[in-house]
CSV table of C-alpha atoms in Angstrom, one decimal:
chain,number,residue,atom,x,y,z
F,650,MET,CA,-23.5,28.2,7.7
F,651,PRO,CA,-23.9,24.4,8.1
F,652,HIS,CA,-21.6,22.8,10.6
F,653,ARG,CA,-19.0,20.5,9.2
F,654,ARG,CA,-17.3,18.1,11.5
F,655,ARG,CA,-13.9,16.8,10.5
F,656,LEU,CA,-13.3,13.2,11.5
F,657,LEU,CA,-9.8,12.0,11.9
F,658,THR,CA,-9.5,8.5,10.4
F,659,TYR,CA,-6.6,6.1,10.5
F,660,ALA,CA,-5.4,4.7,7.2
F,661,ILE,CA,-2.5,2.5,6.4
F,662,ALA,CA,-0.9,3.8,3.2
F,663,ALA,CA,0.4,1.4,0.7
F,664,ALA,CA,4.1,2.2,-0.2
F,665,THR,CA,4.6,3.0,-3.8
F,666,ALA,CA,7.8,1.3,-5.2
F,667,ALA,CA,9.6,3.3,-7.8
F,668,THR,CA,11.2,0.8,-10.0
F,669,ALA,CA,13.3,3.2,-12.0
F,670,GLY,CA,15.9,5.6,-10.9
F,671,PHE,CA,16.7,4.0,-7.5
F,672,VAL,CA,20.3,3.1,-8.1
F,673,PHE,CA,23.5,3.4,-6.1
F,674,PRO,CA,25.9,6.3,-6.9
F,675,PRO,CA,28.6,5.6,-9.5
F,676,GLY,CA,31.2,3.2,-8.2
F,677,ALA,CA,29.1,2.0,-5.3
F,678,THR,CA,27.8,-1.5,-5.2
F,679,ALA,CA,25.5,-3.6,-3.0
F,680,ALA,CA,26.9,-6.6,-1.4
F,681,ALA,CA,25.0,-9.8,-1.7
F,682,PRO,CA,23.8,-10.7,1.8
F,683,GLY,CA,24.5,-14.1,3.3
F,684,THR,CA,20.8,-15.0,3.7
F,685,VAL,CA,18.3,-13.7,1.1
F,686,THR,CA,14.6,-14.7,1.3
F,687,SER,CA,13.4,-12.7,-1.7
F,688,ASP,CA,15.8,-13.8,-4.4
F,689,PHE,CA,13.5,-14.8,-7.2
F,690,ASN,CA,16.2,-15.5,-9.8
F,691,GLY,CA,18.8,-17.2,-7.7
F,692,ASP,CA,21.6,-14.7,-8.2
F,693,GLY,CA,22.1,-14.0,-4.5
F,694,TYR,CA,20.5,-10.6,-4.5
F,695,ALA,CA,17.1,-9.6,-3.0
F,696,ASP,CA,14.5,-8.8,-5.6
F,697,LEU,CA,11.3,-6.7,-5.4
F,698,ALA,CA,7.7,-7.6,-6.3
F,699,VAL,CA,5.4,-4.8,-7.1
F,700,GLY,CA,1.7,-5.6,-7.6
F,701,VAL,CA,-0.4,-3.6,-10.2
F,702,PRO,CA,-3.9,-4.9,-9.6
F,703,ASP,CA,-5.6,-2.3,-11.7
F,704,GLY,CA,-3.4,-2.9,-14.7
F,705,THR,CA,-4.9,-3.9,-18.0
F,706,VAL,CA,-3.7,-7.3,-19.4
F,707,ALA,CA,-4.8,-8.6,-22.9
F,708,ASP,CA,-7.4,-5.8,-23.1
F,709,GLN,CA,-9.0,-6.9,-19.8
F,710,ALA,CA,-9.3,-3.9,-17.4
F,711,LYS,CA,-8.1,-4.5,-13.9
F,712,ALA,CA,-6.9,-8.0,-14.7
F,713,GLY,CA,-3.7,-7.1,-12.9
F,714,TYR,CA,-0.1,-8.0,-13.0
F,715,VAL,CA,3.1,-8.2,-11.0
F,716,ASN,CA,6.4,-6.6,-11.8
F,717,VAL,CA,9.4,-8.4,-10.4
F,718,VAL,CA,12.3,-6.0,-10.3
F,719,TRP,CA,15.8,-7.5,-10.1
F,720,GLY,CA,18.3,-6.6,-7.5
F,721,GLY,CA,22.0,-6.7,-8.1
F,722,PRO,CA,25.3,-5.0,-7.4
F,723,LYS,CA,23.9,-1.5,-8.2
F,724,GLY,CA,20.7,-2.0,-6.2
F,725,VAL,CA,17.1,-2.6,-7.2
F,726,GLY,CA,16.0,-0.9,-10.4
F,727,ALA,CA,19.3,-1.0,-12.3
F,728,HIS,CA,19.1,-4.6,-13.6
F,729,GLY,CA,15.8,-4.9,-15.3
F,730,SER,CA,12.5,-6.5,-14.4
F,731,ILE,CA,9.9,-9.0,-15.7
F,732,ARG,CA,6.2,-8.9,-15.7
F,733,VAL,CA,4.1,-11.9,-14.4
F,734,THR,CA,0.4,-12.2,-15.2
F,735,GLN,CA,-2.1,-14.9,-15.4
F,736,ALA,CA,-1.2,-15.1,-19.1
F,737,THR,CA,2.4,-16.1,-18.1
F,738,PRO,CA,3.0,-19.8,-19.0
F,739,GLU,CA,2.2,-22.2,-16.2
F,740,VAL,CA,0.5,-19.6,-14.1
F,741,PRO,CA,-3.0,-20.7,-13.1
F,742,GLY,CA,-6.0,-18.9,-14.5
F,743,SER,CA,-6.3,-16.4,-17.3
F,744,PRO,CA,-6.5,-12.6,-17.4
F,745,GLU,CA,-10.1,-11.5,-16.8
F,746,ALA,CA,-11.6,-8.1,-16.1
F,747,GLY,CA,-11.7,-7.4,-12.4
F,748,ASP,CA,-9.5,-10.3,-11.2
F,749,ARG,CA,-7.0,-7.8,-9.7
F,750,PHE,CA,-4.1,-10.2,-9.8
F,751,GLY,CA,-1.3,-8.6,-7.7
F,752,ALA,CA,-3.6,-7.0,-5.2
F,753,SER,CA,-1.2,-8.5,-2.6
F,754,VAL,CA,2.3,-9.8,-3.3
F,755,THR,CA,5.3,-11.1,-1.4
F,756,LEU,CA,8.5,-12.9,-2.4
F,757,THR,CA,9.5,-15.5,0.1
F,758,ASP,CA,11.4,-18.8,0.2
F,759,LEU,CA,8.7,-21.2,1.1
F,760,ASN,CA,10.7,-24.5,1.1
F,761,GLY,CA,14.2,-23.3,2.0
F,762,ASP,CA,15.9,-24.1,-1.3
F,763,GLY,CA,17.4,-20.6,-1.6
F,764,ILE,CA,15.1,-19.3,-4.3
F,765,ALA,CA,12.0,-17.3,-3.5
F,766,GLU,CA,8.5,-18.0,-4.7
F,767,LEU,CA,6.1,-15.3,-5.7
F,768,LEU,CA,2.8,-15.2,-3.8
F,769,ALA,CA,0.1,-13.1,-5.5
F,770,GLY,CA,-3.5,-12.5,-4.6
F,771,ALA,CA,-6.3,-12.1,-7.0
F,772,PRO,CA,-9.3,-11.2,-4.8
F,773,GLY,CA,-11.6,-10.6,-7.8
F,774,GLU,CA,-11.1,-14.1,-9.3
F,775,ASP,CA,-14.3,-16.0,-10.0
F,776,VAL,CA,-13.9,-19.6,-8.9
F,777,THR,CA,-15.9,-22.5,-10.3
F,778,GLU,CA,-18.4,-23.8,-7.8
F,779,ARG,CA,-17.3,-21.2,-5.3
F,780,GLY,CA,-18.8,-18.1,-6.9
F,781,THR,CA,-18.1,-14.6,-8.1
F,782,ASP,CA,-15.1,-12.8,-6.4
F,783,ALA,CA,-14.3,-15.9,-4.3
F,784,GLY,CA,-10.7,-14.9,-4.7
F,785,MET,CA,-7.5,-16.9,-5.2
F,786,VAL,CA,-3.9,-16.9,-4.1
F,787,ILE,CA,-1.3,-18.2,-6.5
F,788,ALA,CA,2.3,-19.3,-5.9
F,789,VAL,CA,4.8,-18.9,-8.8
F,790,GLY,CA,8.1,-20.6,-8.5
F,791,GLY,CA,11.4,-18.7,-9.1
F,792,SER,CA,14.4,-19.9,-11.0
F,793,LYS,CA,17.6,-18.7,-12.7
F,794,THR,CA,15.8,-18.9,-16.1
F,795,GLY,CA,12.6,-17.1,-15.2
F,796,PRO,CA,9.3,-17.8,-13.6
F,797,GLY,CA,8.8,-21.5,-12.9
F,798,PRO,CA,5.6,-23.5,-12.6
F,799,GLY,CA,2.7,-21.9,-10.7
F,800,SER,CA,0.1,-23.4,-8.5
F,801,THR,CA,-3.1,-22.4,-6.6
F,802,VAL,CA,-2.4,-22.0,-2.9
F,803,LEU,CA,-5.9,-21.3,-1.8
F,804,THR,CA,-9.3,-20.2,-3.1
F,805,GLY,CA,-12.1,-18.5,-1.4
F,806,PRO,CA,-14.9,-20.7,-0.1
F,807,SER,CA,-17.9,-18.6,-1.3
F,808,PRO,CA,-18.9,-15.6,-3.4
F,809,SER,CA,-17.3,-12.3,-2.4
F,810,ALA,CA,-14.9,-14.1,0.0
F,811,ALA,CA,-12.2,-12.2,-1.9
F,812,TYR,CA,-9.3,-14.3,-0.7
F,813,GLY,CA,-6.0,-12.6,-1.6
F,814,LYS,CA,-6.7,-9.1,-0.4
F,815,SER,CA,-3.5,-9.5,1.7
F,816,ILE,CA,-0.8,-12.1,2.0
F,817,ALA,CA,2.0,-12.9,4.4
F,818,ALA,CA,4.2,-16.0,5.0
F,819,ALA,CA,6.3,-17.1,8.0
F,820,ASN,CA,7.3,-20.2,9.8
F,821,LEU,CA,4.6,-20.1,12.5
F,822,THR,CA,4.5,-23.8,13.2
F,823,GLY,CA,8.2,-24.6,14.0
F,824,GLY,CA,8.3,-27.0,11.0
F,825,ASP,CA,10.3,-26.9,7.8
F,826,ASN,CA,7.7,-25.1,5.8
F,827,LYS,CA,6.2,-21.6,6.1
F,828,ALA,CA,2.5,-21.0,6.8
F,829,ILE,CA,0.8,-18.8,4.2
F,830,VAL,CA,-1.5,-16.3,5.7
F,831,VAL,CA,-4.3,-14.9,3.6
F,832,GLY,CA,-6.7,-12.0,4.2
F,833,GLY,CA,-10.2,-11.9,2.7
F,834,THR,CA,-13.5,-10.4,3.4
F,835,ASP,CA,-14.0,-10.2,7.2
F,836,LYS,CA,-11.5,-13.1,7.7
F,837,VAL,CA,-7.8,-14.0,7.9
F,838,VAL,CA,-6.9,-17.7,7.4
F,839,ALA,CA,-3.6,-19.6,7.4
F,840,ARG,CA,-2.7,-22.5,5.2
F,841,VAL,CA,-0.4,-24.7,7.3
F,842,ILE,CA,1.6,-27.8,6.1
F,843,VAL,CA,1.6,-30.6,8.5
F,844,GLY,CA,3.7,-33.5,7.3
F,845,GLU,CA,2.5,-34.4,3.8
F,846,ASP,CA,-0.9,-32.8,4.4
F,847,SER,CA,-2.0,-29.2,4.6
F,848,MET,CA,-4.8,-27.6,6.6
F,849,VAL,CA,-6.5,-24.2,6.7
F,850,THR,CA,-7.2,-22.6,10.0
F,851,THR,CA,-9.0,-19.4,10.8
F,852,VAL,CA,-6.9,-16.7,12.5
F,853,VAL,CA,-9.4,-13.8,12.7
F,854,ALA,CA,-13.1,-13.7,11.8
F,855,ALA,CA,-14.7,-10.3,12.4
F,856,PRO,CA,-16.3,-7.5,10.5
F,857,MET,CA,-13.6,-5.4,8.8
F,858,GLY,CA,-15.7,-2.7,7.1
F,859,GLY,CA,-14.8,-4.0,3.6
F,860,ARG,CA,-11.1,-3.2,4.1
F,861,ALA,CA,-8.2,-5.5,3.5
F,862,PRO,CA,-6.7,-6.8,6.7
F,863,VAL,CA,-3.0,-5.7,7.1
F,864,LEU,CA,-0.6,-8.6,7.9
F,865,ALA,CA,2.9,-8.5,9.2
F,866,THR,CA,5.3,-11.2,10.5
F,867,GLY,CA,8.4,-11.1,12.7
F,868,ASP,CA,9.7,-12.3,16.0
F,869,PHE,CA,7.9,-9.7,18.1
F,870,ASP,CA,8.5,-11.2,21.5
F,871,SER,CA,12.1,-12.3,20.9
F,872,ASP,CA,11.5,-16.0,21.6
F,873,GLY,CA,13.1,-17.2,18.3
F,874,THR,CA,9.8,-18.1,16.7
F,875,ALA,CA,8.0,-16.0,14.1
F,876,ASP,CA,4.8,-14.3,15.1
F,877,LEU,CA,1.9,-12.9,13.1
F,878,ALA,CA,0.3,-9.4,13.5
F,879,THR,CA,-3.0,-8.4,11.9
F,880,ARG,CA,-4.7,-5.1,11.8
F,881,THR,CA,-8.3,-4.7,11.1
F,882,TRP,CA,-10.9,-2.0,11.7
F,883,ARG,CA,-12.2,-2.9,15.2
F,884,SER,CA,-11.0,-2.8,18.8
F,885,VAL,CA,-7.4,-3.7,19.7
F,886,SER,CA,-6.7,-7.2,21.0
F,887,ALA,CA,-3.7,-9.4,21.6
F,888,VAL,CA,-4.0,-13.1,21.0
F,889,ARG,CA,-1.3,-15.4,22.3
F,890,SER,CA,-0.5,-19.0,21.6
F,891,PRO,CA,-2.5,-21.7,23.5
F,892,THR,CA,0.1,-22.0,26.2
F,893,ARG,CA,-0.2,-18.3,27.0
F,894,THR,CA,-2.8,-16.2,28.5
F,895,SER,CA,-5.1,-14.3,26.1
F,896,THR,CA,-5.4,-10.6,26.8
F,897,THR,CA,-7.7,-8.0,25.4
F,898,ARG,CA,-7.3,-4.3,25.9
F,899,ALA,CA,-9.5,-1.5,24.8
F,900,ALA,CA,-8.5,0.5,21.7
F,901,PRO,CA,-7.4,4.1,22.2
F,902,ARG,CA,-10.3,6.0,20.7
F,903,VAL,CA,-9.4,8.7,18.2
F,904,SER,CA,-11.5,11.7,19.2
F,905,PRO,CA,-12.6,14.2,16.6
F,906,ARG,CA,-12.1,17.8,17.3
F,907,ALA,CA,-14.3,19.0,20.2
F,908,ALA,CA,-17.8,19.6,19.0
F,909,PRO,CA,-18.9,23.2,19.3
F,910,SER,CA,-21.3,24.0,22.1
F,911,THR,CA,-25.0,23.9,21.2
F,912,CYS,CA,-26.4,27.4,21.0
F,913,THR,CA,-29.9,28.5,20.5
F,914,THR,CA,-31.3,31.9,19.7
F,915,GLU,CA,-33.8,33.3,22.2
F,916,ALA,CA,-36.2,36.2,21.7
F,917,PRO,CA,-35.3,39.3,23.7
F,918,ARG,CA,-37.6,40.5,26.4
F,919,ALA,CA,-40.7,42.3,25.1
F,920,ALA,CA,-40.4,46.1,24.9
F,921,ARG,CA,-42.7,47.8,27.2
F,922,SER,CA,-44.1,49.9,24.4
F,923,ALA,CA,-44.8,47.0,22.1
F,924,PRO,CA,-47.7,44.6,22.9
F,925,VAL,CA,-46.4,42.1,20.4
F,926,THR,CA,-42.9,40.6,20.6
F,927,ARG,CA,-41.0,39.1,17.6
F,928,PRO,CA,-38.2,36.7,17.8
F,929,SER,CA,-34.8,38.2,17.2
F,930,THR,CA,-32.8,36.8,14.3
F,931,ARG,CA,-29.5,38.0,15.8
F,932,THR,CA,-27.1,35.4,17.2
F,933,PRO,CA,-26.2,35.9,20.8
F,934,LYS,CA,-22.7,37.2,21.3
F,935,ALA,CA,-21.5,34.1,23.1
F,936,CYS,CA,-22.5,32.0,20.0
F,937,ARG,CA,-21.2,34.2,17.3
F,938,GLY,CA,-18.8,32.3,15.0
F,939,ARG,CA,-20.4,29.0,16.0
F,940,PRO,CA,-23.3,27.0,14.6
F,941,ARG,CA,-26.5,28.2,16.2
F,942,THR,CA,-28.0,24.7,16.8
F,943,VAL,CA,-26.6,21.2,16.2
F,944,THR,CA,-29.2,18.5,16.4
F,945,ALA,CA,-27.7,15.7,14.2
F,946,SER,CA,-25.4,13.3,15.8
F,947,VAL,CA,-22.4,11.7,14.0
F,948,PRO,CA,-21.9,8.0,14.8
F,949,PRO,CA,-18.5,7.2,16.2
F,950,SER,CA,-15.8,6.0,13.8
F,951,PRO,CA,-14.8,2.4,14.2
F,952,SER,CA,-11.4,1.9,15.8
F,953,PRO,CA,-8.6,-0.2,14.1
F,954,THR,CA,-7.9,-3.6,15.5
F,955,SER,CA,-4.5,-5.1,16.1
F,956,THR,CA,-4.1,-8.8,16.8
F,957,VAL,CA,-0.8,-10.4,17.6
F,958,THR,CA,-0.5,-14.2,17.4
F,959,ALA,CA,2.6,-15.3,19.1
F,960,GLY,CA,4.3,-18.6,18.4
F,961,ARG,CA,2.3,-21.5,17.0
F,962,ILE,CA,-1.1,-21.1,15.4
């Protein structure tokens, strides 16, 4: 029997949001929190954005769309929802096959006006003078009357850059506006607003095996300033702000199950009465139940990479 080696691989599973049926029990209500950063319609309750990048829009396969599910006194899923696509008025672009609009989504209040904007990535977007699958990130304004005007936040610089595979936003600069962090092919960049201007800076540039980098924000070191964490498919490293020491530590390697011992079949000693010996086809007792010989080697699996950027970027 051929030997099959099972390799244990890390994968970060995308959470599936069920937009129907998630309601509070009869009589129970959800209180509107004092500070809500994902309120897309200005009613004081947190809303939920669910990307459907493989959805068909206007007969275009995998054009993609985003469902914005309203929160309210009875929770998310009991107050309706709306669909946002590139066919929605004032949203940049148009539905095209393979755009995958909604591959990454987040609701966040970018300017502090109390109403969230929808950030949506379309990594399959073809961009004029940039190339096929350059990718695009779009911001759609929220309001009490529905989606507001949309604008292009960032486009990929070259073919297959696939900007918009992942998105995050946080106040990483200490200013009044949030930085928008975008994951693409083998790269993570941040669009930062400085005064009346904006700049794009590279956060991570490394081979990622075609996978989307995972982005997360939060005050990880409890210093009162938002931090950015990225996870890609390489060694583990921690990147600090320029005022701190940069450290790198080796990734804990995930070892596959111990490979079986290499066993070979040897011919028995020649019988005295037989001038000619023939190799035995029997497997030695110590090797029974194991593959007789393993000569092919399996290359090691790449390890995931975690990068933490603390403070300013």
